[in-house]
Amino acid sequence: MITLYGFPFSNYHNMVKHALLHKGLDFEESIVYPGSPELLAVNPLGKVPAMRTAQGTALSESSVLLEYLEDAHPQPGLLPRNPDDRARVRRLAKLAELYFELSARRLLPAVFGGADIPAVVLDEVKETLQRGVRGLRELAAFGPYVTGSQLTLADIVLRYALAIPKLVGPNYLNFDVIAAVPGLAQWDALMADSDIARKIDADQAANTEEFMAYLKTRKG
Ligand SMILES: N[C@@H](CCC(=O)N[C@@H](CS)C(=O)NCC(=O)O)C(=O)O
């Protein structure tokens, strides 16, 4: 059986969990936190998510896990068949990761540790988010899913990538990414309205206290 290592507060963990649930795969969720010995045994980088396949292969990096699941369990598919359409999906997933998630993540030390973020960093993050917004405005179809009528990896990655700009944008940047892209709020509501999303969101809420306790141990 597949084992997914991570914790339900993590947006990256939840991207992979969403794909596993969507595909109806049997999997075990092993709750581990960054840097723990159990996690280091599967991912020497100590980051979540990590995964052990049914064949025993240890893997890490959410995009690698998502692609693995698609290769090993192509049905129900999260990538179109046609190479150009597949590339369009991957382009949007990459946009979400690089321009929304990774940039906004730089402000998490303020959210979880009360750190002062230098103005130059705030400016850089806002500029990168604005670039992502321009990209999404041009590239997203919202028909009703990001690349058209089918739910794809781009929708899953975007949903959990946007969690971070949603958390930091209004409070630290005076910038609401959701409001900045026409159709994104409706898409976001659509993505939240499924049994899978509701389960993931409920698991995340239930993990909040334990995650906060873990953060305190990290600060010493
Ligand atoms: N590029 C990685 C990023 C994963 C990531 O940043 N995970 C966070 C939790 S949401 C983590 O493990 N942080 C702990 C750390 O950086 O030490 C992926 O796509 O899986």
CSV table of C-alpha atoms in Angstrom, one decimal, residues 12-199:
chain,number,residue,atom,x,y,z
A,12,TYR,CA,1.9,20.6,-0.1
A,13,HIS,CA,0.9,17.5,1.7
A,14,ASN,CA,-2.7,18.2,0.8
A,15,MET,CA,-2.1,18.5,-2.9
A,16,VAL,CA,-0.9,14.9,-3.0
A,17,LYS,CA,-3.6,13.7,-0.6
A,18,HIS,CA,-6.2,15.3,-2.8
A,19,ALA,CA,-4.8,13.4,-5.9
A,20,LEU,CA,-4.7,10.1,-3.9
A,21,LEU,CA,-8.4,10.6,-2.8
A,22,HIS,CA,-9.4,11.7,-6.3
A,23,LYS,CA,-7.9,8.5,-7.8
A,24,GLY,CA,-9.6,6.4,-5.1
A,25,LEU,CA,-6.3,4.8,-4.1
A,26,ASP,CA,-5.7,2.9,-0.9
A,27,PHE,CA,-3.1,4.7,1.1
A,28,GLU,CA,-1.9,5.2,4.7
A,29,GLU,CA,-1.3,8.7,6.0
A,30,SER,CA,1.7,8.7,8.3
A,31,ILE,CA,1.7,11.9,10.3
A,32,VAL,CA,5.2,13.2,10.6
A,33,TYR,CA,6.7,16.7,11.0
A,34,PRO,CA,9.7,18.2,9.2
A,35,GLY,CA,13.1,16.9,10.3
A,36,SER,CA,11.7,13.9,12.3
A,37,PRO,CA,13.7,10.6,12.0
A,38,GLU,CA,10.7,8.9,10.4
A,39,LEU,CA,10.6,11.5,7.7
A,40,LEU,CA,14.3,11.7,7.2
A,41,ALA,CA,14.2,7.9,6.5
A,42,VAL,CA,12.1,8.6,3.5
A,43,ASN,CA,13.2,12.0,2.5
A,44,PRO,CA,16.8,13.1,3.5
A,45,LEU,CA,15.8,16.7,2.9
A,46,GLY,CA,13.4,16.5,5.9
A,47,LYS,CA,10.5,18.1,4.1
A,48,VAL,CA,6.9,17.0,3.6
A,49,PRO,CA,5.3,15.5,1.7
A,50,ALA,CA,7.2,12.2,1.1
A,51,MET,CA,5.8,9.0,-0.1
A,52,ARG,CA,6.6,5.3,-0.2
A,53,THR,CA,5.1,3.5,-3.2
A,54,ALA,CA,3.4,0.1,-3.0
A,55,GLN,CA,6.7,-1.2,-4.5
A,56,GLY,CA,8.6,0.4,-1.6
A,57,THR,CA,10.2,3.3,-3.5
A,58,ALA,CA,10.8,6.4,-1.4
A,59,LEU,CA,9.9,9.6,-3.2
A,60,SER,CA,9.7,13.3,-2.3
A,61,GLU,CA,8.7,16.7,-3.9
A,62,SER,CA,5.0,17.2,-4.3
A,63,SER,CA,5.3,17.6,-8.1
A,64,VAL,CA,7.2,14.3,-8.4
A,65,LEU,CA,4.6,12.5,-6.3
A,66,LEU,CA,1.7,13.9,-8.4
A,67,GLU,CA,3.4,12.8,-11.6
A,68,TYR,CA,4.2,9.4,-10.1
A,69,LEU,CA,0.5,8.9,-9.2
A,70,GLU,CA,-0.5,9.9,-12.7
A,71,ASP,CA,2.0,7.5,-14.3
A,72,ALA,CA,1.2,4.6,-12.0
A,73,HIS,CA,-2.5,5.1,-11.8
A,74,PRO,CA,-3.6,6.9,-14.9
A,75,GLN,CA,-7.4,6.5,-14.2
A,76,PRO,CA,-9.2,8.7,-13.3
A,77,GLY,CA,-6.8,11.0,-15.1
A,78,LEU,CA,-5.6,14.3,-13.9
A,79,LEU,CA,-3.7,15.1,-17.1
A,80,PRO,CA,-5.2,15.2,-20.6
A,81,ARG,CA,-3.9,12.8,-23.3
A,82,ASN,CA,-2.7,15.2,-25.9
A,83,PRO,CA,0.9,16.4,-25.2
A,84,ASP,CA,0.1,20.1,-25.8
A,85,ASP,CA,-2.9,20.0,-23.4
A,86,ARG,CA,-0.7,18.2,-20.9
A,87,ALA,CA,1.9,20.9,-21.2
A,88,ARG,CA,-0.8,23.6,-20.7
A,89,VAL,CA,-1.8,21.9,-17.4
A,90,ARG,CA,1.8,21.6,-16.3
A,91,ARG,CA,2.4,25.3,-17.2
A,92,LEU,CA,-0.4,26.4,-14.9
A,93,ALA,CA,0.7,24.1,-12.1
A,94,LYS,CA,4.2,25.5,-12.3
A,95,LEU,CA,2.9,29.1,-12.4
A,96,ALA,CA,0.9,28.3,-9.2
A,97,GLU,CA,3.9,26.8,-7.4
A,98,LEU,CA,6.5,29.4,-8.4
A,99,TYR,CA,4.6,32.7,-8.5
A,100,PHE,CA,1.9,32.1,-5.8
A,101,GLU,CA,3.1,29.5,-3.3
A,102,LEU,CA,6.9,30.0,-3.2
A,103,SER,CA,6.8,33.8,-3.2
A,104,ALA,CA,4.1,34.1,-0.5
A,105,ARG,CA,5.8,31.4,1.6
A,106,ARG,CA,8.6,33.9,2.3
A,107,LEU,CA,6.2,35.7,4.6
A,108,LEU,CA,5.3,32.7,6.7
A,109,PRO,CA,7.9,33.6,9.4
A,110,ALA,CA,5.7,36.7,10.1
A,111,VAL,CA,2.5,34.6,10.3
A,112,PHE,CA,3.8,31.8,12.5
A,113,GLY,CA,6.8,33.5,14.3
A,114,GLY,CA,5.9,37.2,14.4
A,115,ALA,CA,9.1,38.0,12.4
A,116,ASP,CA,9.6,41.4,10.9
A,117,ILE,CA,9.8,41.1,7.2
A,118,PRO,CA,12.0,43.8,5.5
A,119,ALA,CA,10.2,46.1,3.1
A,120,VAL,CA,12.3,45.0,0.2
A,121,VAL,CA,11.1,41.4,0.7
A,122,LEU,CA,7.5,42.5,1.0
A,123,ASP,CA,7.9,44.4,-2.3
A,124,GLU,CA,9.5,41.4,-4.0
A,125,VAL,CA,6.8,39.1,-2.9
A,126,LYS,CA,4.0,41.4,-4.0
A,127,GLU,CA,5.7,41.9,-7.4
A,128,THR,CA,6.0,38.2,-7.9
A,129,LEU,CA,2.3,37.6,-6.9
A,130,GLN,CA,1.3,40.4,-9.3
A,131,ARG,CA,3.2,38.6,-12.1
A,132,GLY,CA,1.4,35.3,-11.2
A,133,VAL,CA,-1.9,37.2,-11.3
A,134,ARG,CA,-1.1,38.6,-14.8
A,135,GLY,CA,-0.3,35.0,-15.9
A,136,LEU,CA,-3.4,33.5,-14.5
A,137,ARG,CA,-5.6,36.2,-15.9
A,138,GLU,CA,-4.3,35.4,-19.4
A,139,LEU,CA,-4.0,31.7,-19.1
A,140,ALA,CA,-6.8,30.4,-17.0
A,141,ALA,CA,-10.0,29.3,-18.8
A,142,PHE,CA,-12.2,28.7,-15.7
A,143,GLY,CA,-14.5,26.6,-17.9
A,144,PRO,CA,-15.2,25.8,-15.0
A,145,TYR,CA,-11.7,24.3,-14.2
A,146,VAL,CA,-8.5,26.1,-14.8
A,147,THR,CA,-7.7,24.7,-18.2
A,148,GLY,CA,-11.2,23.8,-19.3
A,149,SER,CA,-14.0,21.4,-18.6
A,150,GLN,CA,-11.9,18.7,-16.8
A,151,LEU,CA,-10.4,18.8,-13.3
A,152,THR,CA,-6.6,18.5,-13.7
A,153,LEU,CA,-3.4,18.6,-11.7
A,154,ALA,CA,-3.4,22.4,-12.3
A,155,ASP,CA,-6.6,22.8,-10.3
A,156,ILE,CA,-5.3,20.7,-7.4
A,157,VAL,CA,-1.9,22.4,-7.3
A,158,LEU,CA,-3.5,25.9,-7.6
A,159,ARG,CA,-6.0,25.3,-4.8
A,160,TYR,CA,-3.3,24.4,-2.3
A,161,ALA,CA,-0.7,26.9,-3.6
A,162,LEU,CA,-3.2,29.7,-3.2
A,163,ALA,CA,-3.6,28.9,0.5
A,164,ILE,CA,-0.4,30.8,1.3
A,165,PRO,CA,-1.2,34.1,-0.7
A,166,LYS,CA,-4.7,34.0,0.9
A,167,LEU,CA,-3.1,33.8,4.3
A,168,VAL,CA,-0.5,36.6,3.8
A,169,GLY,CA,-1.8,38.8,1.0
A,170,PRO,CA,-4.5,40.9,2.8
A,171,ASN,CA,-2.6,41.2,6.1
A,172,TYR,CA,0.9,41.9,5.0
A,173,LEU,CA,0.7,43.1,1.4
A,174,ASN,CA,-2.7,44.8,1.2
A,175,PHE,CA,-3.2,42.5,-1.8
A,176,ASP,CA,-6.0,40.0,-2.4
A,177,VAL,CA,-4.9,37.6,-5.1
A,178,ILE,CA,-8.4,36.0,-5.3
A,179,ALA,CA,-10.0,39.3,-6.0
A,180,ALA,CA,-7.4,40.3,-8.5
A,181,VAL,CA,-8.3,37.5,-11.0
A,182,PRO,CA,-11.8,37.6,-12.5
A,183,GLY,CA,-13.4,34.2,-12.0
A,184,LEU,CA,-10.9,33.0,-9.4
A,185,ALA,CA,-13.3,33.4,-6.5
A,186,GLN,CA,-16.0,31.3,-8.2
A,187,TRP,CA,-13.4,28.7,-9.1
A,188,ASP,CA,-12.1,28.7,-5.5
A,189,ALA,CA,-15.7,28.1,-4.2
A,190,LEU,CA,-16.2,25.3,-6.8
A,191,MET,CA,-12.9,23.6,-5.7
A,192,ALA,CA,-14.0,23.8,-2.0
A,193,ASP,CA,-17.3,22.2,-2.8
A,194,SER,CA,-16.4,18.5,-3.0
A,195,ASP,CA,-16.3,15.7,-0.4
A,196,ILE,CA,-12.5,15.4,-1.0
A,197,ALA,CA,-11.9,19.1,-0.4
A,198,ARG,CA,-14.2,19.1,2.7
A,199,LYS,CA,-12.3,16.1,4.1
